[in-house]
Amino acid sequence: MAPQTEIEGMIARLLLVLVLLLLLAGVGAAGGALYVFYEFGRGLPDHQQLADHEPPVTTRVHAGDGRLLTEYAIEKRVFVPIGAMPRRVVHAFLAAEDQNFYHHMGIDPQGILRAAITNLRNVGSGRRLQGASTITQQVAKNFLLTNEVSYRRKIQEAILALRIERALPKERILELYLNEIYLGYGSYGVAAAALNYFNKSLDELTIAEAAFLAALPKAPNNYDPRRRPEAAKTRRDWVIGRMAEEGWVDAAQAGRARDEPLTVRTRAATKFANADYFAEEVRRRIAGLYGESALYGGGLSVRTSLDPRLQDIARRSLREGLIAYDRRHGYRGPLGTLNDPDSARLPPDALDRLRARTPPPGLPGPWRVAAVTKVTARTADLMFADATTGTLPYSDVRWARAQLPEQKRGADVRRVSDVLSTGDLILVERLAPDPEATDAARETIPPDTYGLRQMPEIQGAILAMDPHTGRVLAMQGGFSFAESEFNRATQAARQPGSAFKPFVYLAAIDHGYTPASIVLDAPFVIDQGPGLPKWRPSNYSREFYGPSTLRLGLEKSRNLMTVRLAQSLGMEVVAGYAERFGVVDGLPQTLAMSLGAAETTLLRLTTGYAMLVNGGKKISPSLIDRVQDRRGRTVFRHDTRPCVDCRADAWTGQPVPKIPDTRPQLTAPASAFQVVSMLEGVVLRGTGRRIASLGRPLAGKTGTTNDSLDTWFIGFSPDLAVGVFMGFDEPRSLGARETGSSVAAPVFKAFMAEALTDAPMIPFRIPDDIRLVQVDARTGKPAALGAAEGAVILEAFKPGTVPSLDSDGGGGGPTGPGFGATGSPAVGTGGLY
């Protein structure tokens, strides 16, 4: 018994010692762990920042048809929320990188053990060591640590991974990883990689393509499919196998995926809409709304109002108009010469000198810089930087009379040598036959025949707008954005001249006048005060026309009638209309302002005209329809009208939603139509009659300032408002007899001719309370029977304002505001004498 008792005692003591040792080991291990956590966890980056981390993502700006307009980014990255990522892509990365992602706490002990066993088995085989970093650890390394390879950094990575797992949900960790990881070919994130490797969006990827992307994180360069196709395919097939082991694809799908060739597709060139001035204006507005950081890294999706077709027409129409004006005012000479000083001979190294010359900025695509190598009376021989040659005929040099001061021109060009000399550097464009010419006519233009060109000094802008919504559909702010980024549609404040007059006439209509009211066109003199000369406005023609209808005054742009009208109304009334329609704020209340002496911009003036044709409804010009953040949430909408029924998920035969019209009414629809009708007369019979040949319902007004410094044409069809401005950036006269009719109106006409090609012939919409009456175009009285056809027009009247046949034109006059007036307007032509 005694020996047995001793044995049991020894065993008990041994067990006690063992327990004590285990306890001490546990305490030591815990202490060691605490020490490791304390020592290596000190000073680590704050992992909480990942909760709000948003990587810089490209902001993309789209035209109205969805075409890309431009991109703004510091790093070109595409962000995709985890909820929008296809599951096959997610599964591929989990299979390849972290199969236990949803089960571990940041580090994967099972994965570490498996990697250790595998690496022991592969000792001496030359195979790459297998890692055991979880996706969470990779997030810690990529976002919070450096790429240093050391045991210290590895311990810090594990500590951060444990902290991240406690702070963030699994889906957020996975979202950060998939959008940030570098996958080669300059691709940050899986969405960018899908585009760069396969020219596909994520939802278009096949199982094999998703598996290949998941094969890349460890070493993108080692699996480059172009340089190492076998290694890339082997790695891809391994990922497919892992997906099958996890049950995310079946055997048949895995087999088909392995059989799929690994083909890299070059990313298709993005088709951009060409609208530099418009895009820059959008950039400024987005930066103003959300700041520069959101613009260049916020991943905003901006849908604009731009119509690329109308934008192309606008750019072409303006350029052609600027070139046409520039050509008819002469040639300013060559860009320079290749010759040595005091030498008329071409130097031996002429081609090298030509290649060293930088073309002017903003050169239109078809234009080229050429050197003149030989000149005769009828031709000039040309040489280009690529050593090709061409010929410049006399027929395309005849326009190049020397430009003289005050936009005058020199003597006629009788020979090419009157204009060009050997060694001259000039701009030319290859001549193309007229597409409508006969085959025989086409053959008369030899190949490599060029025409002389020059960059215009005059500048201008054109803007097209939807008059019902204020959406800007096209904007060209100058000849070339590369030449000058100054946007003359939004940044150039210039005097509108007679283009301001419709708002004076609208004020008169609202205060009891009719288009048939008579106003005296006669000399007008105002004493401006001591020491100042008397102000004597005059008509452009310097003539006086006596009593004339209001319509005639606007159609013929009579200055004296406008000033007399403004004096009768009071300039405070005119200033109120200028501000109400957004044309000029704080208009000085002097009579000269009624003739358009206050500065405004093309955008503001065109918007004012748009509010005439839309029936007097207030609109705000907008280039941006909608802005969405990186997660697809709409953060801005131009159209804020409520429409609950618009949110239906599907069409089930329900009625079309009715959207309320919330636009404030600025003037009576009848008043707006009467002004529109008069502006239509401007096109049919007045200063804009060169546009009438289009044969469409169009209306508008010319504008020309003193000494022809600025020229305008602002007009519209029933559903499209268009404004054109042309002038020099440093104001100077455009030349004698140059007006809005000769400079700006041709651009408007060219634009409308092409823009409305396939549009239906819609007449201007007539309000219900308007009566159309045949009247004598000269007197405004009802037309007599048998009156000549050209002497009769249809005039628009409000109820109770139709003049009688025996009215004398002097009685009845204006009776007060026509918009909101409670009294009945007088019957008769009325007038102001």
PDB file of N, CA and C in Angstrom, residues 112-125 127-132:
ATOM      1  N   ILE A 112      -3.113  30.285 -42.014  1.00  0.00           N
ATOM      2  CA  ILE A 112      -1.681  30.339 -41.687  1.00  0.00           C
ATOM      3  C   ILE A 112      -1.105  28.928 -41.589  1.00  0.00           C
ATOM      4  N   LEU A 113      -1.837  28.029 -40.911  1.00  0.00           N
ATOM      5  CA  LEU A 113      -1.384  26.651 -40.772  1.00  0.00           C
ATOM      6  C   LEU A 113      -1.299  25.971 -42.126  1.00  0.00           C
ATOM      7  N   ARG A 114      -2.331  26.181 -42.950  1.00  0.00           N
ATOM      8  CA  ARG A 114      -2.344  25.559 -44.277  1.00  0.00           C
ATOM      9  C   ARG A 114      -1.177  26.057 -45.125  1.00  0.00           C
ATOM     10  N   ALA A 115      -0.889  27.388 -45.070  1.00  0.00           N
ATOM     11  CA  ALA A 115       0.216  27.946 -45.839  1.00  0.00           C
ATOM     12  C   ALA A 115       1.550  27.396 -45.347  1.00  0.00           C
ATOM     13  N   ALA A 116       1.680  27.250 -44.017  1.00  0.00           N
ATOM     14  CA  ALA A 116       2.937  26.730 -43.456  1.00  0.00           C
ATOM     15  C   ALA A 116       3.185  25.299 -43.918  1.00  0.00           C
ATOM     16  N   ILE A 117       2.141  24.449 -43.863  1.00  0.00           N
ATOM     17  CA  ILE A 117       2.289  23.055 -44.306  1.00  0.00           C
ATOM     18  C   ILE A 117       2.650  23.004 -45.774  1.00  0.00           C
ATOM     19  N   THR A 118       1.961  23.804 -46.580  1.00  0.00           N
ATOM     20  CA  THR A 118       2.234  23.817 -48.025  1.00  0.00           C
ATOM     21  C   THR A 118       3.661  24.264 -48.302  1.00  0.00           C
ATOM     22  N   ASN A 119       4.126  25.289 -47.605  1.00  0.00           N
ATOM     23  CA  ASN A 119       5.474  25.794 -47.832  1.00  0.00           C
ATOM     24  C   ASN A 119       6.529  24.786 -47.399  1.00  0.00           C
ATOM     25  N   LEU A 120       6.244  24.022 -46.319  1.00  0.00           N
ATOM     26  CA  LEU A 120       7.183  22.971 -45.902  1.00  0.00           C
ATOM     27  C   LEU A 120       7.274  21.876 -46.956  1.00  0.00           C
ATOM     28  N   ARG A 121       6.130  21.521 -47.518  1.00  0.00           N
ATOM     29  CA  ARG A 121       6.129  20.486 -48.555  1.00  0.00           C
ATOM     30  C   ARG A 121       6.896  20.938 -49.795  1.00  0.00           C
ATOM     31  N   ASN A 122       6.876  22.272 -50.055  1.00  0.00           N
ATOM     32  CA  ASN A 122       7.490  22.776 -51.288  1.00  0.00           C
ATOM     33  C   ASN A 122       8.938  23.196 -51.108  1.00  0.00           C
ATOM     34  N   VAL A 123       9.491  22.909 -49.930  1.00  0.00           N
ATOM     35  CA  VAL A 123      10.886  23.276 -49.714  1.00  0.00           C
ATOM     36  C   VAL A 123      11.768  22.557 -50.742  1.00  0.00           C
ATOM     37  N   GLY A 124      12.588  23.342 -51.409  1.00  0.00           N
ATOM     38  CA  GLY A 124      13.487  22.767 -52.405  1.00  0.00           C
ATOM     39  C   GLY A 124      12.878  22.602 -53.775  1.00  0.00           C
ATOM     40  N   SER A 125      11.605  22.878 -53.903  1.00  0.00           N
ATOM     41  CA  SER A 125      10.959  22.699 -55.221  1.00  0.00           C
ATOM     42  C   SER A 125      11.105  23.928 -56.108  1.00  0.00           C
ATOM     43  N   ARG A 127       9.253  26.517 -55.880  1.00  0.00           N
ATOM     44  CA  ARG A 127       7.970  27.192 -56.006  1.00  0.00           C
ATOM     45  C   ARG A 127       7.911  28.421 -55.095  1.00  0.00           C
ATOM     46  N   ARG A 128       7.049  29.393 -55.515  1.00  0.00           N
ATOM     47  CA  ARG A 128       6.869  30.620 -54.743  1.00  0.00           C
ATOM     48  C   ARG A 128       6.183  30.294 -53.420  1.00  0.00           C
ATOM     49  N   LEU A 129       6.677  30.887 -52.309  1.00  0.00           N
ATOM     50  CA  LEU A 129       6.075  30.644 -51.005  1.00  0.00           C
ATOM     51  C   LEU A 129       4.636  31.151 -50.996  1.00  0.00           C
ATOM     52  N   GLN A 130       3.752  30.424 -50.365  1.00  0.00           N
ATOM     53  CA  GLN A 130       2.338  30.789 -50.277  1.00  0.00           C
ATOM     54  C   GLN A 130       2.118  31.667 -49.060  1.00  0.00           C
ATOM     55  N   GLY A 131       1.435  32.782 -49.246  1.00  0.00           N
ATOM     56  CA  GLY A 131       1.158  33.697 -48.147  1.00  0.00           C
ATOM     57  C   GLY A 131      -0.147  33.340 -47.470  1.00  0.00           C
ATOM     58  N   ALA A 132      -0.393  34.015 -46.328  1.00  0.00           N
ATOM     59  CA  ALA A 132      -1.626  33.753 -45.594  1.00  0.00           C
ATOM     60  C   ALA A 132      -2.319  35.040 -45.192  1.00  0.00           C
TER      61      ALA A 132
END
